PDB file of C-alpha atoms and ligand atoms in Angstrom:
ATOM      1  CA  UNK K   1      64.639-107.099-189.015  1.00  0.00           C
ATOM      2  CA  UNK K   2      65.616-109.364-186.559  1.00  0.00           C
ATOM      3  CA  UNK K   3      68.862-108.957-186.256  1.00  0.00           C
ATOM      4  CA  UNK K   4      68.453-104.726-185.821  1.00  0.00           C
ATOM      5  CA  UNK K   5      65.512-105.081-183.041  1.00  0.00           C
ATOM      6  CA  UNK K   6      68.122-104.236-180.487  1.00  0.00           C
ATOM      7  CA  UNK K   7      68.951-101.233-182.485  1.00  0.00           C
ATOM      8  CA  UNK K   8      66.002-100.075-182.730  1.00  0.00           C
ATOM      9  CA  UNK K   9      65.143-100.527-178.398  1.00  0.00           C
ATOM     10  CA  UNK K  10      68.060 -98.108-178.236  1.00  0.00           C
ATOM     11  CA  UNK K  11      66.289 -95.749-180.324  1.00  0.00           C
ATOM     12  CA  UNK K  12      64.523 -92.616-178.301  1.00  0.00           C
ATOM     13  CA  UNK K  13      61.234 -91.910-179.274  1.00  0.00           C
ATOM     14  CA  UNK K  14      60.197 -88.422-178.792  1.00  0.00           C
ATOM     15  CA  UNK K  15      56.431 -87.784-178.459  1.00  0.00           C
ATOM     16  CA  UNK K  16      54.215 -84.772-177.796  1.00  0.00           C
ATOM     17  CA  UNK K  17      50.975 -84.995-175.654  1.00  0.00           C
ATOM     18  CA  UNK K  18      48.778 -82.392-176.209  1.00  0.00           C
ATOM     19  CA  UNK K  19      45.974 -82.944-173.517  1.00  0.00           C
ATOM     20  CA  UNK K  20      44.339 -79.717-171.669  1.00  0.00           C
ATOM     21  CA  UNK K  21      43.284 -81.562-168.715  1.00  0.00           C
ATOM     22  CA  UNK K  22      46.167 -81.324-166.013  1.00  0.00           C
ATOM     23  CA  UNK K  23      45.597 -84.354-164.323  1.00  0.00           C
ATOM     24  CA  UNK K  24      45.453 -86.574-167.718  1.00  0.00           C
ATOM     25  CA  UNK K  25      48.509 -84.834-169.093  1.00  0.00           C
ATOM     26  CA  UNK K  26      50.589 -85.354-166.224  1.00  0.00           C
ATOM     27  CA  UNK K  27      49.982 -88.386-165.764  1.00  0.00           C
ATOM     28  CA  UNK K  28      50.663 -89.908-169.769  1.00  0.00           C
ATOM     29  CA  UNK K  29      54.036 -87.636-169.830  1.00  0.00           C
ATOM     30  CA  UNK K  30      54.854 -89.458-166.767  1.00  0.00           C
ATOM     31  CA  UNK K  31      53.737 -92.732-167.265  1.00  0.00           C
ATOM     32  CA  UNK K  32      55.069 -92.588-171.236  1.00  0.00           C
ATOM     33  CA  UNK K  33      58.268 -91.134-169.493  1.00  0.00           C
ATOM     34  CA  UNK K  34      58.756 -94.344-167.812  1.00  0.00           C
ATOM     35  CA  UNK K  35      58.624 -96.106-170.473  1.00  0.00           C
ATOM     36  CA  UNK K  36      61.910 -94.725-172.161  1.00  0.00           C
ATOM     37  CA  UNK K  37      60.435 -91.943-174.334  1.00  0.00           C
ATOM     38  CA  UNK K  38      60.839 -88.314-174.350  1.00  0.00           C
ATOM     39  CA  UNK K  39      57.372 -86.668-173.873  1.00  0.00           C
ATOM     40  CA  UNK K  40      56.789 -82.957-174.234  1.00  0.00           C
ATOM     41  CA  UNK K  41      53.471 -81.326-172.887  1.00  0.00           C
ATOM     42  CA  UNK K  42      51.577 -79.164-174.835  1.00  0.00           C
ATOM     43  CA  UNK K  43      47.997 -77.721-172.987  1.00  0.00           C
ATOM     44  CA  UNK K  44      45.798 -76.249-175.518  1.00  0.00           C
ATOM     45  CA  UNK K  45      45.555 -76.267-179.891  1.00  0.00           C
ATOM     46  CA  UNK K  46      47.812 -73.598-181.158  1.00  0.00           C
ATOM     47  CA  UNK K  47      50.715 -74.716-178.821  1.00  0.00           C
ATOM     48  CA  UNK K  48      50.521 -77.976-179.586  1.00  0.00           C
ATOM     49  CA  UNK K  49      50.164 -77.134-183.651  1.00  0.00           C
ATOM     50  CA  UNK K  50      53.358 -74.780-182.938  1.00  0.00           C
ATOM     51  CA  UNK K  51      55.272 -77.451-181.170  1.00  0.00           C
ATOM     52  CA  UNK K  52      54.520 -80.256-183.668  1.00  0.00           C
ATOM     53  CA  UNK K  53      55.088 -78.033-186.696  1.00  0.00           C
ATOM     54  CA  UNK K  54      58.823 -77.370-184.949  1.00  0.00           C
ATOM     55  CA  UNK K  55      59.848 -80.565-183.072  1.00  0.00           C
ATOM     56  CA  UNK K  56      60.636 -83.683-184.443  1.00  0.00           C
ATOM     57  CA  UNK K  57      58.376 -86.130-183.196  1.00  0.00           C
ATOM     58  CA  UNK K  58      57.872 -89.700-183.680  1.00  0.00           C
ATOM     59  CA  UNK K  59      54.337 -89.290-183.077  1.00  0.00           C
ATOM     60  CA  UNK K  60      51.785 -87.083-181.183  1.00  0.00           C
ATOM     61  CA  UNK K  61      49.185 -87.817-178.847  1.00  0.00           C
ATOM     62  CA  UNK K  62      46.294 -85.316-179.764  1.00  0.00           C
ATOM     63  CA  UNK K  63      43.143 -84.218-177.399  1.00  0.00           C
ATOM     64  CA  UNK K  64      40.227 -83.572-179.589  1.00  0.00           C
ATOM     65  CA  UNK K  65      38.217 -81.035-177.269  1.00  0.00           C
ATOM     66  CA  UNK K  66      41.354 -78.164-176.595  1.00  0.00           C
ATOM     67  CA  UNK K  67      41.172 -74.885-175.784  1.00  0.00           C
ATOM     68  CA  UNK K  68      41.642 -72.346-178.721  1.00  0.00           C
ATOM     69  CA  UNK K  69      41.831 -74.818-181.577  1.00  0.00           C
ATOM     70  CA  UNK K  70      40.672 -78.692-181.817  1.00  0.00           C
ATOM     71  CA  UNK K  71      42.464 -81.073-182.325  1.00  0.00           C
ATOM     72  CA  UNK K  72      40.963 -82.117-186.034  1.00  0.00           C
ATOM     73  CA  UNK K  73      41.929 -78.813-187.008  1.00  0.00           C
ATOM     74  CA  UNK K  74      45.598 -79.144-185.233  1.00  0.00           C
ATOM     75  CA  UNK K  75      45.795 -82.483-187.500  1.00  0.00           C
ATOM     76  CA  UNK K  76      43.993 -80.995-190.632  1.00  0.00           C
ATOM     77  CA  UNK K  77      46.274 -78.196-190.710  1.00  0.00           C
ATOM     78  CA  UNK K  78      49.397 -80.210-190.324  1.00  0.00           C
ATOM     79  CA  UNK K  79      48.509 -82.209-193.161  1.00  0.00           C
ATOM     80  CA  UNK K  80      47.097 -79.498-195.607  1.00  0.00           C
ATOM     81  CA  UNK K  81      51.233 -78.140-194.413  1.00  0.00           C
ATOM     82  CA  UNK K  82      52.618 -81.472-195.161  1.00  0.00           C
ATOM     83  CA  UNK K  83      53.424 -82.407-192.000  1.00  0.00           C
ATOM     84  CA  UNK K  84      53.210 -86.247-191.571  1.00  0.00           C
ATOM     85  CA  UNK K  85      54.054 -86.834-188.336  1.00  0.00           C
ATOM     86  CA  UNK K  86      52.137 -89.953-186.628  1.00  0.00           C
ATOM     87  CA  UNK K  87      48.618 -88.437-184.747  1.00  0.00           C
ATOM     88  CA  UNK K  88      46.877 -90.550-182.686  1.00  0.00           C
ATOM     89  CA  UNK K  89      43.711 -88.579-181.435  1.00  0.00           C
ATOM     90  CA  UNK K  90      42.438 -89.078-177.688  1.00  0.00           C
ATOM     91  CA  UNK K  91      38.270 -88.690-178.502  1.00  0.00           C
ATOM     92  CA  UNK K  92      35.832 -88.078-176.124  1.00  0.00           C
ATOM     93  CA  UNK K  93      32.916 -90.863-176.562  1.00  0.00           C
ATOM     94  CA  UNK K  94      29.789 -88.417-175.830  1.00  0.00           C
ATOM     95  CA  UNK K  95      32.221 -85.821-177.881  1.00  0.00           C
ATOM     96  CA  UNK K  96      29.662 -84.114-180.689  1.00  0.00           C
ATOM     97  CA  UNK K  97      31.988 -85.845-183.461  1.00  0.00           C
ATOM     98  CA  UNK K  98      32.438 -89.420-184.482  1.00  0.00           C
ATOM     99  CA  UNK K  99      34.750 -91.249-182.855  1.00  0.00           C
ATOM    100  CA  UNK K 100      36.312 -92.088-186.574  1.00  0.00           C
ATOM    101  CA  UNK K 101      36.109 -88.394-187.327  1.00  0.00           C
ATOM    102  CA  UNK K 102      39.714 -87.918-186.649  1.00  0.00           C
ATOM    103  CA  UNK K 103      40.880 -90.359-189.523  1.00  0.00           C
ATOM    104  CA  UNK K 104      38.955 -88.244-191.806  1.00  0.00           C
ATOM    105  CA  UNK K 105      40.976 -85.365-190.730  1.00  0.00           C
ATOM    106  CA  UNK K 106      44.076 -87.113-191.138  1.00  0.00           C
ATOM    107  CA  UNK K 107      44.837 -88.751-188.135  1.00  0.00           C
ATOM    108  CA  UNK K 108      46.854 -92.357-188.124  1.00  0.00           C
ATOM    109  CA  UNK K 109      44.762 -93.698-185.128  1.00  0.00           C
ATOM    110  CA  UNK K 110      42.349 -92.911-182.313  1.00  0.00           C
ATOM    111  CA  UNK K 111      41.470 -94.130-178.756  1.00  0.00           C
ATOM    112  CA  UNK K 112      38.234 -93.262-177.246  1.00  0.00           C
ATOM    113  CA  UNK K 113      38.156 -91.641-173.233  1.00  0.00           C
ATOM    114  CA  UNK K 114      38.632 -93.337-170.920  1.00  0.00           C
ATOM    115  CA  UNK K 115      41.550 -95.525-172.691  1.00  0.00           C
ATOM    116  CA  UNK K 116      43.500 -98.009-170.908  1.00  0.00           C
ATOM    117  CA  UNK K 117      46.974 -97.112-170.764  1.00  0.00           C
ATOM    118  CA  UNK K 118      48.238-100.056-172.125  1.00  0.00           C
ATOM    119  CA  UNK K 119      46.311-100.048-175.198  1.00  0.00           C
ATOM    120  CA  UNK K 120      47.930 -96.456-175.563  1.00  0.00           C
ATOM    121  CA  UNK K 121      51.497 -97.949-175.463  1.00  0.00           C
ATOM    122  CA  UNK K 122      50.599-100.911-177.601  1.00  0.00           C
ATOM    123  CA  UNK K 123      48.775 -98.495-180.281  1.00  0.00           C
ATOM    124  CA  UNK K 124      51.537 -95.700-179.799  1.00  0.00           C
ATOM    125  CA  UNK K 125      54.544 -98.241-180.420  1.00  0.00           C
ATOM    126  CA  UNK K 126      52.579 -99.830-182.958  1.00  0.00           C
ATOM    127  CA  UNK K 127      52.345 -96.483-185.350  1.00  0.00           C
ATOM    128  CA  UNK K 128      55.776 -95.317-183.940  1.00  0.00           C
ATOM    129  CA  UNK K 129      57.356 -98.626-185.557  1.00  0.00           C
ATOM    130  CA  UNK K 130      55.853 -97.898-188.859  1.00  0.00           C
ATOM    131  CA  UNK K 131      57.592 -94.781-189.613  1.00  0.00           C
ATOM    132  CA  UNK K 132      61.324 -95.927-188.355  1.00  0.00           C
ATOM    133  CA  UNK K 133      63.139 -95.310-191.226  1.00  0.00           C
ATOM    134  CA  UNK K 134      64.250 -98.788-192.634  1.00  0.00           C
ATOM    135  CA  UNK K 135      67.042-100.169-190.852  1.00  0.00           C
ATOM    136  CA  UNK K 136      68.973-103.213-193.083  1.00  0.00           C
ATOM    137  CA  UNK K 137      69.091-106.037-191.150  1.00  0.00           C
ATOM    138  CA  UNK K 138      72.702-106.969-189.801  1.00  0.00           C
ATOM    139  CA  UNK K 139      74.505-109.713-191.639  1.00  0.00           C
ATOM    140  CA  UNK K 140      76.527-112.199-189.274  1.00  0.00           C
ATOM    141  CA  UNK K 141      78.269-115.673-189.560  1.00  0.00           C
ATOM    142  CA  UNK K 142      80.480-117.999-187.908  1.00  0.00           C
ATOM    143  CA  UNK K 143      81.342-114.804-185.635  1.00  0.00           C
ATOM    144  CA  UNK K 144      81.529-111.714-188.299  1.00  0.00           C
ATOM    145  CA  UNK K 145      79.128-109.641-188.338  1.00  0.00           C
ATOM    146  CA  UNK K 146      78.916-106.628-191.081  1.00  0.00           C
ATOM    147  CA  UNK K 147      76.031-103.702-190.770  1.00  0.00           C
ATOM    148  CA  UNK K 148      75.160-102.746-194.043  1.00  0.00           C
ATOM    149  CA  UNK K 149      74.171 -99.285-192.515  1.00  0.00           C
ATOM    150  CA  UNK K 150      77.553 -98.492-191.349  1.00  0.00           C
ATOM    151  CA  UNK K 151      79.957-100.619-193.536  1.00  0.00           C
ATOM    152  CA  UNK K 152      81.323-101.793-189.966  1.00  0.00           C
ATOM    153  CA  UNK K 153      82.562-105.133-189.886  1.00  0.00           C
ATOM    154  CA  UNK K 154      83.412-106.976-186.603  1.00  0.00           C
ATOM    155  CA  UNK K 155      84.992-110.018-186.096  1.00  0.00           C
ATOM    156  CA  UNK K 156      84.218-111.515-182.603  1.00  0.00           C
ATOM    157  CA  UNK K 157      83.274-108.142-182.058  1.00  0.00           C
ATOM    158  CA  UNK K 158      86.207-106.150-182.566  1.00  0.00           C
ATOM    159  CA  UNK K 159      86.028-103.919-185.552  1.00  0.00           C
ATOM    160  CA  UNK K 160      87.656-104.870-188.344  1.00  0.00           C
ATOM    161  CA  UNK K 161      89.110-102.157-191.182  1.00  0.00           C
ATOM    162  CA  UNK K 162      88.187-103.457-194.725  1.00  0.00           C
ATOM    163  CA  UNK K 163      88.863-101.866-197.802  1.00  0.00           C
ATOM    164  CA  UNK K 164      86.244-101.280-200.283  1.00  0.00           C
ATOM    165  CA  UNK K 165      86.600-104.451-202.647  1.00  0.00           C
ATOM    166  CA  UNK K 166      87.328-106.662-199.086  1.00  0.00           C
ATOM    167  CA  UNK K 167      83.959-105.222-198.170  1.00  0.00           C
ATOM    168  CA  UNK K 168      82.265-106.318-200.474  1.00  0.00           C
ATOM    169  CA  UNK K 169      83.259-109.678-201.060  1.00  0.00           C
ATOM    170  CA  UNK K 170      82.595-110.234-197.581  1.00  0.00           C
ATOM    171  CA  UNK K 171      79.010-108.606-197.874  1.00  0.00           C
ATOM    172  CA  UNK K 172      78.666-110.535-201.112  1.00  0.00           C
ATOM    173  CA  UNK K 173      79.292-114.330-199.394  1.00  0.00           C
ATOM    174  CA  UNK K 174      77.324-113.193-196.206  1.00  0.00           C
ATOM    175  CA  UNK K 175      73.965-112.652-198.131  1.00  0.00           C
ATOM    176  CA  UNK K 176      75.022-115.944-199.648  1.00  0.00           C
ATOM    177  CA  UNK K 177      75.648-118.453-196.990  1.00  0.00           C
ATOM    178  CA  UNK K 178      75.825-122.132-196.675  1.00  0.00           C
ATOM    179  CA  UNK K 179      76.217-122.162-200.483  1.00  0.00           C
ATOM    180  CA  UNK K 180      79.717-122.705-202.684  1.00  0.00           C
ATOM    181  CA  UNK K 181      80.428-119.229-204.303  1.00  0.00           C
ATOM    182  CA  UNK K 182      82.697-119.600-207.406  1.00  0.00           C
ATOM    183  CA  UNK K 183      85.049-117.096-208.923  1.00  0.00           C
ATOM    184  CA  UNK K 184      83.057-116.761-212.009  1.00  0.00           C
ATOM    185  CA  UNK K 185      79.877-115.653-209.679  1.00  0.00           C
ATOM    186  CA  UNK K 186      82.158-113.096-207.657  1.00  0.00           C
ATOM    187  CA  UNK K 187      83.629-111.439-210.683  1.00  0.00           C
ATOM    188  CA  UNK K 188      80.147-110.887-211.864  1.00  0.00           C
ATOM    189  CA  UNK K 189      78.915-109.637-208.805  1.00  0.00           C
ATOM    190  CA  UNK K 190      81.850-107.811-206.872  1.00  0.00           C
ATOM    191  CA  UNK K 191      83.864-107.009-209.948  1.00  0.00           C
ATOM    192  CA  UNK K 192      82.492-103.948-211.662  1.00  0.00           C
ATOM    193  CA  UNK K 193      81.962-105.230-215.177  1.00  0.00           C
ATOM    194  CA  UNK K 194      84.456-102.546-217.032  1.00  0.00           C
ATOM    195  CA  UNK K 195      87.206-103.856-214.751  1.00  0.00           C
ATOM    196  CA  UNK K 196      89.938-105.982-216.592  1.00  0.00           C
ATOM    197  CA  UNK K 197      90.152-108.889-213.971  1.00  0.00           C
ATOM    198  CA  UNK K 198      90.786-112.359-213.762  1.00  0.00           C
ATOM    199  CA  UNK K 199      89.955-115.392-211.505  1.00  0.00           C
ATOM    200  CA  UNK K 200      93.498-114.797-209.966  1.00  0.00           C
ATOM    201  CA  UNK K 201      92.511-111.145-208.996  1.00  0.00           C
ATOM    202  CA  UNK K 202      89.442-113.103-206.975  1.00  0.00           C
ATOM    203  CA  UNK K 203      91.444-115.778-205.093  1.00  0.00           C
ATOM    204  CA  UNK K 204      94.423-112.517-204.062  1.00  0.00           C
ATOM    205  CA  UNK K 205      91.393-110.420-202.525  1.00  0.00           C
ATOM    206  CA  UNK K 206      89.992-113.648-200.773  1.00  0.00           C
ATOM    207  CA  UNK K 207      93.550-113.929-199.575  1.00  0.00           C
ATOM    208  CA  UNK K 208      93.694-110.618-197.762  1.00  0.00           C
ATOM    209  CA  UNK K 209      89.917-110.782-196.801  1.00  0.00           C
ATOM    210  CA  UNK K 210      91.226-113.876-194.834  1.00  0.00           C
ATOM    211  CA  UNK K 211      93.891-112.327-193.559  1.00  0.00           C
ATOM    212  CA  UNK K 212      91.187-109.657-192.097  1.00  0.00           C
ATOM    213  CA  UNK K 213      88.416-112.029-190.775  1.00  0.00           C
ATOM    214  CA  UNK K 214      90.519-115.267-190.051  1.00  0.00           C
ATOM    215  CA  UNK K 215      91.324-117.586-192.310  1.00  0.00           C
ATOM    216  CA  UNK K 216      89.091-120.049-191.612  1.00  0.00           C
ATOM    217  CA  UNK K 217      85.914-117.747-191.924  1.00  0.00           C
ATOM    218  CA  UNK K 218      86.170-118.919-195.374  1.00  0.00           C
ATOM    219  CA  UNK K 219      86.716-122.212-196.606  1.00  0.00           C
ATOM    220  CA  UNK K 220      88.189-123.429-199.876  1.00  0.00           C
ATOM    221  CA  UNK K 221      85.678-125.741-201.997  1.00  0.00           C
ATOM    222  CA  UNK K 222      88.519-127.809-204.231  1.00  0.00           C
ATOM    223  CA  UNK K 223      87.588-126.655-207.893  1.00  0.00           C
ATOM    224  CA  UNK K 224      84.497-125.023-207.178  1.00  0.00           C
ATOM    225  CA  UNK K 225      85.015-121.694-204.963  1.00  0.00           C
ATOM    226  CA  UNK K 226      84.195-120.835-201.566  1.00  0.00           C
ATOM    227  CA  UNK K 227      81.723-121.189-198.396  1.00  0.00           C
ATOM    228  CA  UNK K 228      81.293-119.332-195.909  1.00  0.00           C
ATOM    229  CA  UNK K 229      81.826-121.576-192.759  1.00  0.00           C
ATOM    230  CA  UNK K 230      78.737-122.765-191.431  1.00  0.00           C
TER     231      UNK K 230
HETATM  232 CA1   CA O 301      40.195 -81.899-173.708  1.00  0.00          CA
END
C-alpha cells in the first residue's frame, strides 16, 4: 500500500457528528474540519439516524445520551437496516450503560467523555482506513510507473497510451522485477492460451512496448528473455 498512501491523503473523508451539546459539537466539526474532512452536524437521534441512513459517510461520530432517540438505538437500527457505516460512540462515563454497551449494539468503537481530541483523530482515522475500499498498490520501475486501478501508464510521468497486449506485458514484467522473464513464461502468462502464437509474436510486442516506454526500460538477456532494468 505504500506506493497508493498519497492517494489515499487526497481522499476526503466525510463524517457526521451527531452530538446535542452545542459547545462539543461545534467545536469537533471545527476542529475535524481542520483536519481536511467534511463534517456534517447532526443535534439530536432521529436527525442524525436520517442523515446517516442518506449520506455517505466514512464514519459517524455518535452521542449516546440525544434527545429523541439514543444513540444505541440510532446504531441498532442502522444495522438491523444494513447500514454499515463506521460508528464510533462518544459515552458518557457516569452514563447508566456500560461503556462497552455500544459494541453490543453494533458500534465499531467508543471513547468515553471527556476524550482527548487526539485520541478521537487517531481512533477516527484508524476505523476510517479500514473501510477504504482496496486500492492496488502502484507498480513503478526504472521511471514507469503503471496503476493497476486505472490502466494508466506513465513514463517519467507523462502518460503513455498502451494497447491492451502492450499493457500487459508491461504489467506482467513489473510484478516481476529484477528477474530474467523468458518468452516461454510470457506466452503462458500474457498470451491467452487459445491464441495461436509464437515466440516471434513475443519479441514484435516487446518491440513496440519499447518503442512506448524507451527502449532501454527493457533489456535483452542473450538466449534467455528479458529484465526489467534495475
Ligand atoms: Ca448528549
Amino acid at each position: 500500500m505504500r506506493a497508493s498512501a498519497g492517494r489515499d491523503s487526497l481522499y476526503v473523508v466525510r463524517l457526521l457528528v451527531v452530538e446535542d451539546e452545542p459547545r462539543l459539537g461545534a467545536a469537533l466539526k471545527r476542529g475535524l474540519t481542520a483536519e481536511g474532512m467534511l463534517v456534517d452536524l447532526a443535534t439530536d437521534g432521529p436527525e442524525g439516524l436520517e442523515a446517516a441512513r442518506h449520506g455517505e459517510y466514512d464514519a459517524v461520530v455518535l452521542d449516546v445520551m440525544l434527545p429523541g432517540m439514543s444513540g444505541y438505538n440510532v446504531v441498532r437500527t442502522l444495522r438491523t437496516e444494513e447500514n454499515w457505516v463506521p460508528v464510533l460512540m462518544l459515552s458518557a462515563k457516569d452514563g447508566e450503560y456500560d461503556q462497552a454497551d455500544g459494541l453490543d449494539y453494533g458500534a465499531d468503537d467508543y471513547l468515553t467523555k471527556p476524550f482527548s481530541f487526539v485520541v478521537l483523530l487517531a481512533r477516527l482515522r484508524a476505523l476510517v482506513r479500514r473501510n477504504l475500499p482496496a486500492r492496488p498498490a502502484i507498480l513503478a520501475s526504472g521511471g514507469v510507473t503503471l496503476d493497476p486501478a486505472t490502466h494508466q501508464v506513465e513514463v517519467a510521468g507523462t502518460p503513455v497510451a498502451l494497447t491492451p497486449r502492450e499493457y500487459a506485458l508491461l504489467e506482467y514484467f513489473l510484478r516481476h522485477p529484477g528477474r530474467v522473464v523468458s518468452k516461454t513464461e510470457l506466452l503462458d502468462n500474457v498470451w491467452d492460451a487459445t491464441e495461436d502464437a509464437d515466440p516471434n509474436a513475443v519479441e514484435v510486442y516487446v518491440g513496440y512496448l519499447r518503442r512506448k516506454v524507451g527502449r532501454e526500460v527493457l533489456l535483452t538477456v542473450r538466449g534467455a528473455g528479458y529484465r526489467l532494468r534495475p
